[in-house]
């Protein structure tokens, strides 16, 4: 259920967000916008709608004069080099629910944009007013920085201001400074592209090399082809359960992925690399799986026992105090 | 009386199975897989006069009817004796004699389908090969109904060997695959009654054995371990008394061979083993009769315990309870092959969980081989894989079906030598024993206490 300009306006009024809106013809660039409202008090914003390799979405809203280096931004978000690019038009319609050319922080009023991150130019704070599109680009709405913050808090967001022009070094000793702004959840309603280089290896059953066979003699070669997704991973809702099988599977996947990426970074022929990664995969799953499973089960049992004893003790303690 | 005694004695001689000891004082309970004899029983057996032995043999012969019918019986399998004349136990015949059913490939495939994972090697390789009403358990599981597992150990000694671990390894698989609760009974009272043990020593051994059992990897949030001396009472005891009202003295004489001279502790004991088959014995887990009336019980055990659970299944309907289902295994081979018996006095008869890598290597190298005497003959004629003990052990512990087939074929046709097969087994066993030892070291006293505390298990299903 997308908001319209009207419903946005009533929302702003309801929440005491002062603003001034001017209608004009449809504008696609800041220059055009300036022709219509440049005589009024207020700076212009440029608004980018970006996505990263894991299909997480970002609205980057800056003064039209601010230079945004996408490569540097990507590094500061902890997404590596070239980790962000312009989001596809479908996401614009599906998630932000605004037409082309109308990207605006106001779009985050929509429920569908719940997991979109918003990065605001620190430069906004020095302006008297800034112009944003009120969900369509045939009007411009001016707000003071304080009222912009008011709007964001009213939709349950903490405003995040970034100095896009700061030269921030990201490296071994210096972690990405904007990493906390990266959305936590997978976005809803967007199409997931098939795996990129960083994508996770699909979950596998903990017992390696075998597939449920109807015939008594399963044909199996010790290769990665034995993988199949396990239903246990989708038990995210059931917070109280500790499912050893799914923990084991995800740890093994991470170990294998780490080892495989190590091999892939070597300078070897492709078939040699493949042979090595296959053999590492099989060895890890065969040798490591039973030992790791045993360790995990012991760990779970130890924690449960400690908790149980502690509860008994505290019950005893509180009953003696009466 | 004399004539009939002689007849019985002759029958036994004809059958080629002569027993100098009284078999009935050995109390090999249902989870002591393949444990053929324990030396402590020798001292008790020596005291029994021969006539009594013969008379008991008549009872034994009656119990297993087919074997007695005048012809030479090749094997005797009862809860207290497992013997065969040659070539090992004939399991097909055993199934027919006992009237239980064979596990087939369809059933194994159904298990895989219902649990969404490959079946345990023990199922695929027909180690667990027979059952009673396991299909009913699968039917009810498919409908979303619940069942629990019941297994146990008689804690007669501190040292466990791999044969002891087999039923626990399989039970752990069942617990993980079906996501069901498990009760494990430690019959310290039984060992006190049958063996030359102090009561406190029996209790101590139960606790020590519990650690090895826990090390097999059972989930504390689904598992209740109990020692009879600690737990018997309350609803459990009420079930014991109900069960005892359904079984006559003659019946237990037939099954267990009790005689007038036996102390009444032995006669009292069988209901203790039967009671865990009924969920009302565990009110902290399953609630009362109304709450638990649709919960079934599945008992993984060795097939020699089948007569015993026939008794339990006989009593169940009269008490208004579901009959427990059974899934039964073959016997674990001794290292010296069919002619040998696993015994505590001969360390070379089995691999113990406390063995070092060197000891394992020694024992496997000395084990009974189906290979030829020299490498040349081996390459020329190949090995007898039917009797080769390392191949049998690989059948238990080598998970990969393809690999097992390849090794067996190569060995049979002489492409592989005995030493090579043994090396494969040694690697597997050393890894396994090392893993068990590490897990055992991680078992804390606190963990044992909590496993053995009767507590609610809210997450025990699914």
PDB file of N, CA, C and O in Angstrom, chain B residues 372 375-383 407-417 420:
ATOM      1  N   UNK B 372      44.974 -65.391   2.876  1.00  0.00           N
ATOM      2  CA  UNK B 372      45.855 -66.558   2.730  1.00  0.00           C
ATOM      3  C   UNK B 372      47.111 -66.375   3.566  1.00  0.00           C
ATOM      4  O   UNK B 372      47.381 -65.296   4.086  1.00  0.00           O
ATOM      5  N   UNK B 375      51.621 -63.732   0.801  1.00  0.00           N
ATOM      6  CA  UNK B 375      51.169 -62.699  -0.132  1.00  0.00           C
ATOM      7  C   UNK B 375      50.908 -63.283  -1.518  1.00  0.00           C
ATOM      8  O   UNK B 375      49.946 -62.921  -2.197  1.00  0.00           O
ATOM      9  N   UNK B 376      51.756 -64.228  -1.928  1.00  0.00           N
ATOM     10  CA  UNK B 376      51.588 -64.830  -3.264  1.00  0.00           C
ATOM     11  C   UNK B 376      50.259 -65.553  -3.354  1.00  0.00           C
ATOM     12  O   UNK B 376      49.505 -65.409  -4.319  1.00  0.00           O
ATOM     13  N   UNK B 377      49.990 -66.369  -2.326  1.00  0.00           N
ATOM     14  CA  UNK B 377      48.725 -67.118  -2.341  1.00  0.00           C
ATOM     15  C   UNK B 377      47.547 -66.167  -2.287  1.00  0.00           C
ATOM     16  O   UNK B 377      46.513 -66.400  -2.928  1.00  0.00           O
ATOM     17  N   UNK B 378      47.699 -65.116  -1.508  1.00  0.00           N
ATOM     18  CA  UNK B 378      46.623 -64.145  -1.383  1.00  0.00           C
ATOM     19  C   UNK B 378      46.306 -63.552  -2.755  1.00  0.00           C
ATOM     20  O   UNK B 378      45.153 -63.482  -3.163  1.00  0.00           O
ATOM     21  N   UNK B 379      47.373 -63.158  -3.487  1.00  0.00           N
ATOM     22  CA  UNK B 379      47.142 -62.534  -4.796  1.00  0.00           C
ATOM     23  C   UNK B 379      46.528 -63.527  -5.764  1.00  0.00           C
ATOM     24  O   UNK B 379      45.720 -63.177  -6.621  1.00  0.00           O
ATOM     25  N   UNK B 380      46.899 -64.806  -5.573  1.00  0.00           N
ATOM     26  CA  UNK B 380      46.434 -65.815  -6.519  1.00  0.00           C
ATOM     27  C   UNK B 380      44.984 -66.208  -6.246  1.00  0.00           C
ATOM     28  O   UNK B 380      44.156 -66.276  -7.149  1.00  0.00           O
ATOM     29  N   UNK B 381      44.689 -66.484  -4.965  1.00  0.00           N
ATOM     30  CA  UNK B 381      43.380 -67.064  -4.646  1.00  0.00           C
ATOM     31  C   UNK B 381      42.396 -66.087  -4.023  1.00  0.00           C
ATOM     32  O   UNK B 381      41.211 -66.361  -3.944  1.00  0.00           O
ATOM     33  N   UNK B 382      42.904 -64.978  -3.528  1.00  0.00           N
ATOM     34  CA  UNK B 382      41.998 -64.061  -2.858  1.00  0.00           C
ATOM     35  C   UNK B 382      41.649 -64.527  -1.449  1.00  0.00           C
ATOM     36  O   UNK B 382      42.074 -65.596  -1.017  1.00  0.00           O
ATOM     37  N   UNK B 383      40.858 -63.736  -0.729  1.00  0.00           N
ATOM     38  CA  UNK B 383      40.553 -64.027   0.678  1.00  0.00           C
ATOM     39  C   UNK B 383      39.131 -64.540   0.838  1.00  0.00           C
ATOM     40  O   UNK B 383      38.280 -64.347  -0.032  1.00  0.00           O
ATOM     41  N   UNK B 407      36.670 -52.353  -1.401  1.00  0.00           N
ATOM     42  CA  UNK B 407      37.682 -53.054  -0.600  1.00  0.00           C
ATOM     43  C   UNK B 407      37.348 -54.537  -0.502  1.00  0.00           C
ATOM     44  O   UNK B 407      38.231 -55.405  -0.659  1.00  0.00           O
ATOM     45  N   UNK B 408      36.066 -54.857  -0.267  1.00  0.00           N
ATOM     46  CA  UNK B 408      35.684 -56.270  -0.134  1.00  0.00           C
ATOM     47  C   UNK B 408      35.985 -57.038  -1.417  1.00  0.00           C
ATOM     48  O   UNK B 408      36.550 -58.139  -1.381  1.00  0.00           O
ATOM     49  N   UNK B 409      35.625 -56.447  -2.545  1.00  0.00           N
ATOM     50  CA  UNK B 409      35.894 -57.112  -3.831  1.00  0.00           C
ATOM     51  C   UNK B 409      37.383 -57.285  -4.076  1.00  0.00           C
ATOM     52  O   UNK B 409      37.849 -58.351  -4.470  1.00  0.00           O
ATOM     53  N   UNK B 410      38.123 -56.200  -3.853  1.00  0.00           N
ATOM     54  CA  UNK B 410      39.569 -56.252  -4.099  1.00  0.00           C
ATOM     55  C   UNK B 410      40.224 -57.307  -3.213  1.00  0.00           C
ATOM     56  O   UNK B 410      41.128 -58.031  -3.640  1.00  0.00           O
ATOM     57  N   UNK B 411      39.757 -57.419  -1.993  1.00  0.00           N
ATOM     58  CA  UNK B 411      40.315 -58.389  -1.054  1.00  0.00           C
ATOM     59  C   UNK B 411      39.931 -59.805  -1.469  1.00  0.00           C
ATOM     60  O   UNK B 411      40.743 -60.732  -1.445  1.00  0.00           O
ATOM     61  N   UNK B 412      38.682 -59.951  -1.885  1.00  0.00           N
ATOM     62  CA  UNK B 412      38.194 -61.271  -2.260  1.00  0.00           C
ATOM     63  C   UNK B 412      38.932 -61.798  -3.491  1.00  0.00           C
ATOM     64  O   UNK B 412      39.200 -62.982  -3.617  1.00  0.00           O
ATOM     65  N   UNK B 413      39.239 -60.885  -4.405  1.00  0.00           N
ATOM     66  CA  UNK B 413      39.897 -61.328  -5.636  1.00  0.00           C
ATOM     67  C   UNK B 413      41.418 -61.287  -5.545  1.00  0.00           C
ATOM     68  O   UNK B 413      42.098 -61.543  -6.524  1.00  0.00           O
ATOM     69  N   UNK B 414      41.928 -60.934  -4.388  1.00  0.00           N
ATOM     70  CA  UNK B 414      43.375 -60.989  -4.202  1.00  0.00           C
ATOM     71  C   UNK B 414      44.116 -59.734  -4.616  1.00  0.00           C
ATOM     72  O   UNK B 414      45.344 -59.686  -4.572  1.00  0.00           O
ATOM     73  N   UNK B 415      43.381 -58.713  -5.025  1.00  0.00           N
ATOM     74  CA  UNK B 415      44.079 -57.479  -5.410  1.00  0.00           C
ATOM     75  C   UNK B 415      44.544 -56.706  -4.198  1.00  0.00           C
ATOM     76  O   UNK B 415      45.429 -55.859  -4.272  1.00  0.00           O
ATOM     77  N   UNK B 416      43.905 -56.989  -3.070  1.00  0.00           N
ATOM     78  CA  UNK B 416      44.302 -56.294  -1.855  1.00  0.00           C
ATOM     79  C   UNK B 416      44.812 -57.328  -0.861  1.00  0.00           C
ATOM     80  O   UNK B 416      44.289 -58.442  -0.783  1.00  0.00           O
ATOM     81  N   UNK B 417      45.837 -56.939  -0.098  1.00  0.00           N
ATOM     82  CA  UNK B 417      46.395 -57.873   0.874  1.00  0.00           C
ATOM     83  C   UNK B 417      45.757 -57.664   2.243  1.00  0.00           C
ATOM     84  O   UNK B 417      45.220 -56.598   2.533  1.00  0.00           O
ATOM     85  N   UNK B 420      46.762 -54.589   4.112  1.00  0.00           N
ATOM     86  CA  UNK B 420      46.177 -53.332   3.637  1.00  0.00           C
ATOM     87  C   UNK B 420      44.776 -53.134   4.206  1.00  0.00           C
ATOM     88  O   UNK B 420      44.393 -52.035   4.608  1.00  0.00           O
TER      89      UNK B 420
END
